[in-house]
PDB file of C-alpha atoms in Angstrom:
ATOM      1  CA  ALA Z   1     102.204  94.964  80.604  1.00 61.00           C
ATOM      2  CA  ALA Z   2     101.197  93.001  83.693  1.00 58.00           C
ATOM      3  CA  ALA Z   3     101.636  94.352  87.210  1.00 55.00           C
ATOM      4  CA  ALA Z   4     100.522  93.075  90.607  1.00 51.00           C
ATOM      5  CA  ALA Z   5      99.503  94.325  94.018  1.00 46.00           C
ATOM      6  CA  ALA Z   6      98.514  91.849  96.715  1.00 43.00           C
ATOM      7  CA  ALA Z   7      96.440  89.127  94.956  1.00 47.00           C
ATOM      8  CA  VAL Z   8      95.337  91.287  92.034  1.00 62.00           C
ATOM      9  CA  CYS Z   9      96.997  91.553  88.635  1.00 74.00           C
ATOM     10  CA  CYS Z  10      96.376  94.196  85.993  1.00 76.00           C
ATOM     11  CA  ALA Z  11      96.981  94.168  82.257  1.00 79.00           C
ATOM     12  CA  ARG Z  12      97.280  97.323  80.192  1.00 76.00           C
ATOM     13  CA  GLN Z  13      98.049  98.114  76.572  1.00 78.00           C
ATOM     14  CA  VAL Z  14     101.348  99.974  76.138  1.00 79.00           C
ATOM     15  CA  ARG Z  15     103.241 101.150  73.088  1.00 81.00           C
ATOM     16  CA  PRO Z  16     105.751  98.669  71.636  1.00 89.00           C
ATOM     17  CA  SER Z  17     108.827 100.595  72.717  1.00 88.00           C
ATOM     18  CA  PRO Z  18     111.889  99.726  74.842  1.00 91.00           C
ATOM     19  CA  GLU Z  19     111.196 102.692  77.139  1.00 84.00           C
ATOM     20  CA  TYR Z  20     108.053 101.043  78.535  1.00 83.00           C
ATOM     21  CA  LEU Z  21     109.808  97.861  79.676  1.00 90.00           C
ATOM     22  CA  ASP Z  22     109.882  97.794  83.468  1.00 88.00           C
ATOM     23  CA  SER Z  23     112.002  95.402  85.529  1.00 91.00           C
ATOM     24  CA  ALA Z  24     109.174  94.938  88.048  1.00 87.00           C
ATOM     25  CA  ASP Z  25     106.637  93.810  85.429  1.00 90.00           C
ATOM     26  CA  VAL Z  26     106.017  91.287  82.676  1.00 93.00           C
ATOM     27  CA  PHE Z  27     105.242  92.284  79.084  1.00 94.00           C
ATOM     28  CA  LEU Z  28     103.569  90.305  76.309  1.00 95.00           C
ATOM     29  CA  LEU Z  29     104.662  91.193  72.784  1.00 95.00           C
ATOM     30  CA  VAL Z  30     102.448  89.950  69.969  1.00 92.00           C
ATOM     31  CA  ASP Z  31     103.948  89.980  66.452  1.00 91.00           C
ATOM     32  CA  ALA Z  32     101.074  88.882  64.240  1.00 87.00           C
ATOM     33  CA  ALA Z  33     103.133  89.232  61.048  1.00 86.00           C
ATOM     34  CA  GLU Z  34     105.655  86.663  62.284  1.00 87.00           C
ATOM     35  CA  ALA Z  35     103.100  84.654  64.306  1.00 85.00           C
ATOM     36  CA  ALA Z  36     105.408  85.236  67.268  1.00 91.00           C
ATOM     37  CA  LEU Z  37     104.530  85.820  70.914  1.00 94.00           C
ATOM     38  CA  PHE Z  38     107.119  86.826  73.489  1.00 97.00           C
ATOM     39  CA  GLN Z  39     106.703  86.946  77.264  1.00 97.00           C
ATOM     40  CA  TRP Z  40     109.343  89.393  78.538  1.00 97.00           C
ATOM     41  CA  GLU Z  41     109.984  88.951  82.258  1.00 97.00           C
ATOM     42  CA  GLY Z  42     111.602  91.759  84.214  1.00 95.00           C
ATOM     43  CA  SER Z  43     114.364  90.755  86.611  1.00 95.00           C
ATOM     44  CA  HIS Z  44     112.352  92.102  89.571  1.00 91.00           C
ATOM     45  CA  SER Z  45     108.940  90.720  88.535  1.00 91.00           C
ATOM     46  CA  SER Z  46     107.151  88.457  91.010  1.00 89.00           C
ATOM     47  CA  PRO Z  47     106.140  84.821  90.424  1.00 91.00           C
ATOM     48  CA  GLU Z  48     102.477  85.881  90.696  1.00 88.00           C
ATOM     49  CA  VAL Z  49     102.809  88.391  87.843  1.00 89.00           C
ATOM     50  CA  ARG Z  50     104.678  85.874  85.674  1.00 93.00           C
ATOM     51  CA  ALA Z  51     102.008  83.249  86.254  1.00 92.00           C
ATOM     52  CA  ALA Z  52      99.200  85.699  85.431  1.00 90.00           C
ATOM     53  CA  ALA Z  53     100.977  86.800  82.256  1.00 92.00           C
ATOM     54  CA  ALA Z  54     101.466  83.186  81.199  1.00 93.00           C
ATOM     55  CA  VAL Z  55      97.695  82.597  81.369  1.00 90.00           C
ATOM     56  CA  VAL Z  56      97.047  85.536  79.054  1.00 90.00           C
ATOM     57  CA  ALA Z  57      99.936  84.549  76.778  1.00 92.00           C
ATOM     58  CA  GLN Z  58      98.469  81.092  76.219  1.00 91.00           C
ATOM     59  CA  ARG Z  59      95.195  82.613  75.085  1.00 88.00           C
ATOM     60  CA  PHE Z  60      97.005  84.812  72.603  1.00 87.00           C
ATOM     61  CA  ALA Z  61      99.051  81.824  71.458  1.00 89.00           C
ATOM     62  CA  GLY Z  62      95.864  79.924  70.726  1.00 85.00           C
ATOM     63  CA  ALA Z  63      94.509  82.791  68.648  1.00 83.00           C
ATOM     64  CA  LEU Z  64      97.757  83.042  66.672  1.00 82.00           C
ATOM     65  CA  SER Z  65      98.345  79.285  66.413  1.00 81.00           C
ATOM     66  CA  GLY Z  66     101.814  79.952  67.744  1.00 82.00           C
ATOM     67  CA  ARG Z  67     103.884  79.331  70.849  1.00 89.00           C
ATOM     68  CA  VAL Z  68     105.040  81.536  73.690  1.00 95.00           C
ATOM     69  CA  GLU Z  69     108.742  82.312  73.940  1.00 96.00           C
ATOM     70  CA  VAL Z  70     109.754  83.411  77.437  1.00 97.00           C
ATOM     71  CA  VAL Z  71     112.432  86.114  77.376  1.00 97.00           C
ATOM     72  CA  ALA Z  72     114.424  87.121  80.442  1.00 97.00           C
ATOM     73  CA  GLU Z  73     115.511  90.718  80.928  1.00 97.00           C
ATOM     74  CA  ALA Z  74     119.080  91.321  79.668  1.00 95.00           C
ATOM     75  CA  SER Z  75     118.967  88.062  77.655  1.00 96.00           C
ATOM     76  CA  GLU Z  76     116.725  89.186  74.795  1.00 97.00           C
ATOM     77  CA  PRO Z  77     117.299  87.563  71.402  1.00 95.00           C
ATOM     78  CA  ALA Z  78     117.549  89.724  68.302  1.00 94.00           C
ATOM     79  CA  GLU Z  79     114.102  88.503  67.190  1.00 94.00           C
ATOM     80  CA  PHE Z  80     112.528  90.083  70.250  1.00 97.00           C
ATOM     81  CA  TRP Z  81     113.929  93.536  69.484  1.00 96.00           C
ATOM     82  CA  GLN Z  82     113.040  93.199  65.797  1.00 95.00           C
ATOM     83  CA  SER Z  83     109.409  92.459  66.710  1.00 95.00           C
ATOM     84  CA  LEU Z  84     109.272  95.176  69.361  1.00 95.00           C
ATOM     85  CA  LEU Z  85     110.602  97.790  66.951  1.00 93.00           C
ATOM     86  CA  GLY Z  86     108.511  96.627  63.980  1.00 91.00           C
ATOM     87  CA  LEU Z  87     111.485  95.416  61.939  1.00 89.00           C
ATOM     88  CA  GLY Z  88     111.635  92.389  59.669  1.00 84.00           C
ATOM     89  CA  ARG Z  89     113.628  89.330  60.656  1.00 86.00           C
ATOM     90  CA  ALA Z  90     116.227  90.092  58.000  1.00 84.00           C
ATOM     91  CA  SER Z  91     116.618  93.707  59.105  1.00 83.00           C
ATOM     92  CA  PRO Z  92     119.615  94.593  61.281  1.00 88.00           C
ATOM     93  CA  LEU Z  93     119.038  96.949  64.190  1.00 91.00           C
ATOM     94  CA  PRO Z  94     119.787 100.568  63.188  1.00 93.00           C
ATOM     95  CA  GLU Z  95     122.299 102.360  65.379  1.00 94.00           C
ATOM     96  CA  GLU Z  96     119.682 104.775  66.723  1.00 94.00           C
ATOM     97  CA  LYS Z  97     117.527 101.831  67.810  1.00 93.00           C
ATOM     98  CA  GLU Z  98     120.483 100.186  69.515  1.00 94.00           C
ATOM     99  CA  ARG Z  99     121.045 103.424  71.421  1.00 93.00           C
ATOM    100  CA  GLU Z 100     117.345 103.493  72.370  1.00 91.00           C
ATOM    101  CA  ILE Z 101     117.582  99.923  73.701  1.00 94.00           C
ATOM    102  CA  ALA Z 102     120.738 100.737  75.667  1.00 93.00           C
ATOM    103  CA  ARG Z 103     119.158 103.866  77.131  1.00 88.00           C
ATOM    104  CA  SER Z 104     116.075 101.964  78.288  1.00 89.00           C
ATOM    105  CA  ALA Z 105     118.299  99.335  79.926  1.00 92.00           C
ATOM    106  CA  GLU Z 106     120.196 102.090  81.718  1.00 88.00           C
ATOM    107  CA  MET Z 107     116.942 103.582  83.022  1.00 83.00           C
ATOM    108  CA  ARG Z 108     115.793 100.181  84.296  1.00 86.00           C
ATOM    109  CA  SER Z 109     119.127  99.693  86.009  1.00 86.00           C
ATOM    110  CA  LEU Z 110     118.793 103.047  87.775  1.00 78.00           C
ATOM    111  CA  GLN Z 111     115.228 102.287  88.790  1.00 78.00           C
ATOM    112  CA  ALA Z 112     116.259  98.821  90.060  1.00 76.00           C
ATOM    113  CA  GLY Z 113     112.735  97.441  90.170  1.00 74.00           C
ATOM    114  CA  HIS Z 114     111.479 100.411  92.201  1.00 84.00           C
ATOM    115  CA  ARG Z 115     107.762 100.916  91.640  1.00 83.00           C
ATOM    116  CA  PRO Z 116     106.736 104.502  90.923  1.00 90.00           C
ATOM    117  CA  SER Z 117     104.567 106.376  93.408  1.00 93.00           C
ATOM    118  CA  MET Z 118     102.630 109.610  93.011  1.00 96.00           C
ATOM    119  CA  TRP Z 119     101.057 112.133  95.367  1.00 96.00           C
ATOM    120  CA  ARG Z 120      98.922 115.175  94.667  1.00 97.00           C
ATOM    121  CA  VAL Z 121      99.864 118.266  96.653  1.00 96.00           C
ATOM    122  CA  TRP Z 122      97.595 121.111  97.818  1.00 94.00           C
ATOM    123  CA  ALA Z 123      98.753 124.332  99.500  1.00 92.00           C
ATOM    124  CA  ARG Z 124      95.878 124.194 101.963  1.00 84.00           C
ATOM    125  CA  GLY Z 125      94.984 122.388 105.152  1.00 77.00           C
ATOM    126  CA  ARG Z 126      97.548 121.008 107.566  1.00 79.00           C
ATOM    127  CA  GLY Z 127     100.019 118.164 107.617  1.00 78.00           C
ATOM    128  CA  PHE Z 128      98.877 115.092 105.703  1.00 78.00           C
ATOM    129  CA  GLU Z 129      95.767 116.949 104.511  1.00 84.00           C
ATOM    130  CA  ARG Z 130      98.052 118.609 101.966  1.00 92.00           C
ATOM    131  CA  VAL Z 131      99.093 115.352 100.312  1.00 95.00           C
ATOM    132  CA  GLN Z 132      97.033 112.558  98.703  1.00 94.00           C
ATOM    133  CA  TRP Z 133      98.486 109.281  97.446  1.00 94.00           C
ATOM    134  CA  LEU Z 134      97.220 108.600  93.920  1.00 94.00           C
ATOM    135  CA  HIS Z 135      97.238 105.039  92.630  1.00 89.00           C
ATOM    136  CA  GLY Z 136      95.352 102.590  90.428  1.00 83.00           C
ATOM    137  CA  PRO Z 137      94.165  99.040  91.196  1.00 75.00           C
ATOM    138  CA  CYS Z 138      97.729  97.693  91.305  1.00 72.00           C
ATOM    139  CA  GLY Z 139      99.262 100.563  93.213  1.00 78.00           C
ATOM    140  CA  ARG Z 140     100.778 102.307  90.197  1.00 81.00           C
ATOM    141  CA  PRO Z 141      99.928 105.892  89.218  1.00 90.00           C
ATOM    142  CA  GLU Z 142      97.799 106.308  86.091  1.00 90.00           C
ATOM    143  CA  GLN Z 143      97.911 109.045  83.494  1.00 92.00           C
ATOM    144  CA  TRP Z 144      94.299 110.168  83.927  1.00 92.00           C
ATOM    145  CA  MET Z 145      95.162 111.219  87.494  1.00 95.00           C
ATOM    146  CA  LEU Z 146      97.294 114.057  86.116  1.00 96.00           C
ATOM    147  CA  GLN Z 147      94.510 116.638  86.056  1.00 95.00           C
ATOM    148  CA  PRO Z 148      94.949 120.155  84.588  1.00 96.00           C
ATOM    149  CA  GLU Z 149      94.537 121.867  87.962  1.00 96.00           C
ATOM    150  CA  ALA Z 150      96.823 119.446  89.822  1.00 96.00           C
ATOM    151  CA  VAL Z 151     100.427 119.488  90.971  1.00 97.00           C
ATOM    152  CA  CYS Z 152     101.824 116.016  91.584  1.00 97.00           C
ATOM    153  CA  LEU Z 153     104.993 114.647  93.103  1.00 97.00           C
ATOM    154  CA  VAL Z 154     106.156 111.496  91.277  1.00 96.00           C
ATOM    155  CA  ASP Z 155     108.808 109.173  92.705  1.00 94.00           C
ATOM    156  CA  GLY Z 156     110.428 107.431  89.726  1.00 89.00           C
ATOM    157  CA  GLY Z 157     113.190 105.707  91.659  1.00 86.00           C
ATOM    158  CA  ALA Z 158     116.044 107.457  89.868  1.00 81.00           C
ATOM    159  CA  CYS Z 159     114.419 110.897  89.980  1.00 89.00           C
ATOM    160  CA  THR Z 160     111.630 112.775  91.751  1.00 93.00           C
ATOM    161  CA  PHE Z 161     109.403 114.760  89.402  1.00 95.00           C
ATOM    162  CA  VAL Z 162     107.167 117.711  90.178  1.00 96.00           C
ATOM    163  CA  TRP Z 163     104.463 117.553  87.514  1.00 97.00           C
ATOM    164  CA  VAL Z 164     102.567 120.824  87.010  1.00 96.00           C
ATOM    165  CA  GLY Z 165      99.166 120.936  85.303  1.00 96.00           C
ATOM    166  CA  ARG Z 166      98.241 123.730  82.910  1.00 94.00           C
ATOM    167  CA  ASP Z 167      95.767 125.272  85.381  1.00 96.00           C
ATOM    168  CA  ALA Z 168      97.714 124.577  88.570  1.00 96.00           C
ATOM    169  CA  SER Z 169      98.294 127.292  91.157  1.00 95.00           C
ATOM    170  CA  GLU Z 170     101.704 128.732  91.978  1.00 94.00           C
ATOM    171  CA  GLU Z 171     101.093 127.989  95.666  1.00 95.00           C
ATOM    172  CA  ASP Z 172     100.607 124.272  94.979  1.00 96.00           C
ATOM    173  CA  GLU Z 173     103.718 124.192  92.787  1.00 95.00           C
ATOM    174  CA  ALA Z 174     105.840 125.934  95.414  1.00 94.00           C
ATOM    175  CA  LEU Z 175     104.754 123.529  98.145  1.00 95.00           C
ATOM    176  CA  ALA Z 176     105.272 120.464  95.931  1.00 95.00           C
ATOM    177  CA  THR Z 177     108.772 121.647  95.010  1.00 94.00           C
ATOM    178  CA  ALA Z 178     109.681 122.125  98.667  1.00 94.00           C
ATOM    179  CA  LEU Z 179     108.304 118.699  99.611  1.00 94.00           C
ATOM    180  CA  ALA Z 180     110.044 117.007  96.672  1.00 94.00           C
ATOM    181  CA  SER Z 181     113.379 118.551  97.626  1.00 93.00           C
ATOM    182  CA  ARG Z 182     112.990 117.424 101.223  1.00 93.00           C
ATOM    183  CA  TYR Z 183     111.838 113.966 100.079  1.00 93.00           C
ATOM    184  CA  GLY Z 184     114.828 113.525  97.776  1.00 90.00           C
ATOM    185  CA  GLN Z 185     117.243 114.378 100.575  1.00 91.00           C
ATOM    186  CA  THR Z 186     116.066 111.340 102.562  1.00 91.00           C
ATOM    187  CA  PHE Z 187     117.873 109.049 100.093  1.00 86.00           C
ATOM    188  CA  GLU Z 188     121.585 108.300  99.898  1.00 82.00           C
ATOM    189  CA  PRO Z 189     122.710 109.594  97.519  1.00 83.00           C
ATOM    190  CA  ALA Z 190     120.066 112.314  97.278  1.00 86.00           C
ATOM    191  CA  MET Z 191     117.495 111.756  94.542  1.00 87.00           C
ATOM    192  CA  GLN Z 192     117.527 114.116  91.581  1.00 89.00           C
ATOM    193  CA  LEU Z 193     114.660 116.631  91.344  1.00 93.00           C
ATOM    194  CA  SER Z 194     113.091 117.637  88.040  1.00 93.00           C
ATOM    195  CA  HIS Z 195     110.087 119.706  86.934  1.00 93.00           C
ATOM    196  CA  ALA Z 196     107.712 118.511  84.212  1.00 95.00           C
ATOM    197  CA  LEU Z 197     105.040 120.695  82.634  1.00 95.00           C
ATOM    198  CA  ALA Z 198     101.821 119.201  81.276  1.00 95.00           C
ATOM    199  CA  GLY Z 199     102.203 118.462  77.585  1.00 92.00           C
ATOM    200  CA  SER Z 200     106.003 118.440  77.599  1.00 91.00           C
ATOM    201  CA  GLU Z 201     106.771 115.466  79.841  1.00 92.00           C
ATOM    202  CA  PRO Z 202     110.197 113.853  79.342  1.00 88.00           C
ATOM    203  CA  ASP Z 203     110.535 110.176  78.420  1.00 81.00           C
ATOM    204  CA  GLU Z 204     111.836 109.404  81.917  1.00 84.00           C
ATOM    205  CA  LEU Z 205     108.475 110.474  83.363  1.00 89.00           C
ATOM    206  CA  ARG Z 206     106.183 109.051  80.691  1.00 87.00           C
ATOM    207  CA  ARG Z 207     107.638 105.566  80.991  1.00 81.00           C
ATOM    208  CA  LEU Z 208     106.452 105.397  84.626  1.00 87.00           C
ATOM    209  CA  PHE Z 209     102.821 105.364  83.430  1.00 85.00           C
ATOM    210  CA  HIS Z 210     101.676 102.254  81.605  1.00 75.00           C
ATOM    211  CA  GLY Z 211      99.777 103.067  78.446  1.00 70.00           C
ATOM    212  CA  TRP Z 212     100.786 106.735  78.276  1.00 80.00           C
ATOM    213  CA  THR Z 213      99.089 108.540  75.398  1.00 76.00           C
ATOM    214  CA  VAL Z 214      99.575 112.038  74.028  1.00 67.00           C
ATOM    215  CA  ALA Z 215      96.829 114.588  73.535  1.00 59.00           C
ATOM    216  CA  ARG Z 216      94.710 114.154  70.428  1.00 41.00           C
ATOM    217  CA  GLY Z 217      95.722 116.387  67.588  1.00 39.00           C
ATOM    218  CA  ARG Z 218      99.463 115.785  68.039  1.00 41.00           C
ATOM    219  CA  ASP Z 219     101.588 114.327  65.223  1.00 43.00           C
ATOM    220  CA  ASP Z 220     101.349 110.756  66.458  1.00 42.00           C
ATOM    221  CA  THR Z 221      97.534 110.594  66.580  1.00 40.00           C
ATOM    222  CA  ARG Z 222      97.582 108.225  63.632  1.00 43.00           C
ATOM    223  CA  GLN Z 223      99.970 105.917  65.484  1.00 45.00           C
ATOM    224  CA  LEU Z 224      97.640 105.857  68.502  1.00 46.00           C
ATOM    225  CA  ASP Z 225      94.699 104.975  66.249  1.00 50.00           C
ATOM    226  CA  ASP Z 226      96.714 102.134  64.724  1.00 52.00           C
ATOM    227  CA  LEU Z 227      97.498 100.803  68.209  1.00 50.00           C
ATOM    228  CA  GLU Z 228      93.841 100.911  69.205  1.00 54.00           C
ATOM    229  CA  ASP Z 229      92.834  99.073  66.010  1.00 57.00           C
ATOM    230  CA  ALA Z 230      95.441  96.389  66.671  1.00 54.00           C
ATOM    231  CA  ARG Z 231      94.248  96.012  70.257  1.00 50.00           C
ATOM    232  CA  ASP Z 232      90.630  95.614  69.152  1.00 55.00           C
ATOM    233  CA  ALA Z 233      91.619  92.953  66.611  1.00 55.00           C
ATOM    234  CA  LEU Z 234      93.568  91.013  69.244  1.00 50.00           C
ATOM    235  CA  GLN Z 235      90.697  91.192  71.708  1.00 49.00           C
ATOM    236  CA  GLN Z 236      88.238  89.911  69.121  1.00 51.00           C
ATOM    237  CA  GLY Z 237      90.511  87.073  68.040  1.00 51.00           C
ATOM    238  CA  SER Z 238      91.463  85.852  71.500  1.00 47.00           C
ATOM    239  CA  GLY Z 239      88.154  86.238  73.321  1.00 47.00           C
ATOM    240  CA  LEU Z 240      89.672  88.638  75.846  1.00 43.00           C
ATOM    241  CA  ILE Z 241      87.150  91.464  75.501  1.00 40.00           C
ATOM    242  CA  GLY Z 242      86.404  92.888  78.941  1.00 37.00           C
ATOM    243  CA  ARG Z 243      88.914  90.591  80.629  1.00 37.00           C
ATOM    244  CA  VAL Z 244      92.340  92.165  80.023  1.00 35.00           C
ATOM    245  CA  LEU Z 245      93.836  95.084  78.112  1.00 33.00           C
ATOM    246  CA  ARG Z 246      91.344  97.358  79.793  1.00 33.00           C
ATOM    247  CA  GLU Z 247      91.308  99.896  82.604  1.00 33.00           C
ATOM    248  CA  GLY Z 248      90.251  97.542  85.380  1.00 31.00           C
ATOM    249  CA  ALA Z 249      91.919  94.803  87.393  1.00 32.00           C
ATOM    250  CA  TRP Z 250      91.494  91.065  87.018  1.00 31.00           C
ATOM    251  CA  PRO Z 251      92.303  88.242  89.474  1.00 33.00           C
ATOM    252  CA  ALA Z 252      95.254  86.080  88.465  1.00 34.00           C
ATOM    253  CA  SER Z 253      93.191  82.936  89.147  1.00 31.00           C
ATOM    254  CA  ARG Z 254      90.749  83.555  86.322  1.00 31.00           C
TER     255      ARG Z 254
END
């Protein structure tokens, strides 16, 4: 996924799943088995992000000896979904996968290109001392910022979440809930409010964080290891080690 803030673009590895597609960003999908490379462009993505993604896509294309197919949101060919979901070209989309695709499109429609924001809340101090805006290089919240002792307010566009860490205090949670309720009332119609406990986050919250991973020891650990192996292989083959698919930011002009 590629995202931008000011003149800086970021690239981050995300799971190949419809839920992670974001209308404000651009996603590169590499299907090594089919030697296919798709550049999915969200309807609200900026020209700067699209240009930065195209630079990275060409490097992947060179490594795969393939070409880049640009895909516009809401105009995806069947081949794109087959690659994203790990299906063969001759495989029809199962009904449950079609429902997953439709649900992700509905979430993007509700979010309408709105970029998520996150604040940590403390029940101490006064005024703005009680709230801290948390963001990464491109302005988006990042999963590592959700610390065990923290309570965070997350604006997801369609819903405001109060995320509660395992070691968070009741005072912090109470204040965050009050602030989230007041914050949601400033929108017309009022934004929905939802609680999320650490370790049991709903899909609607997880999709706001690029590259969300679950705690080690869960059932999908093997899947995470497979993703990391695939990422390492792509980095080696395309010469992108230390440039993209990492935790830092990189200028679009590189």
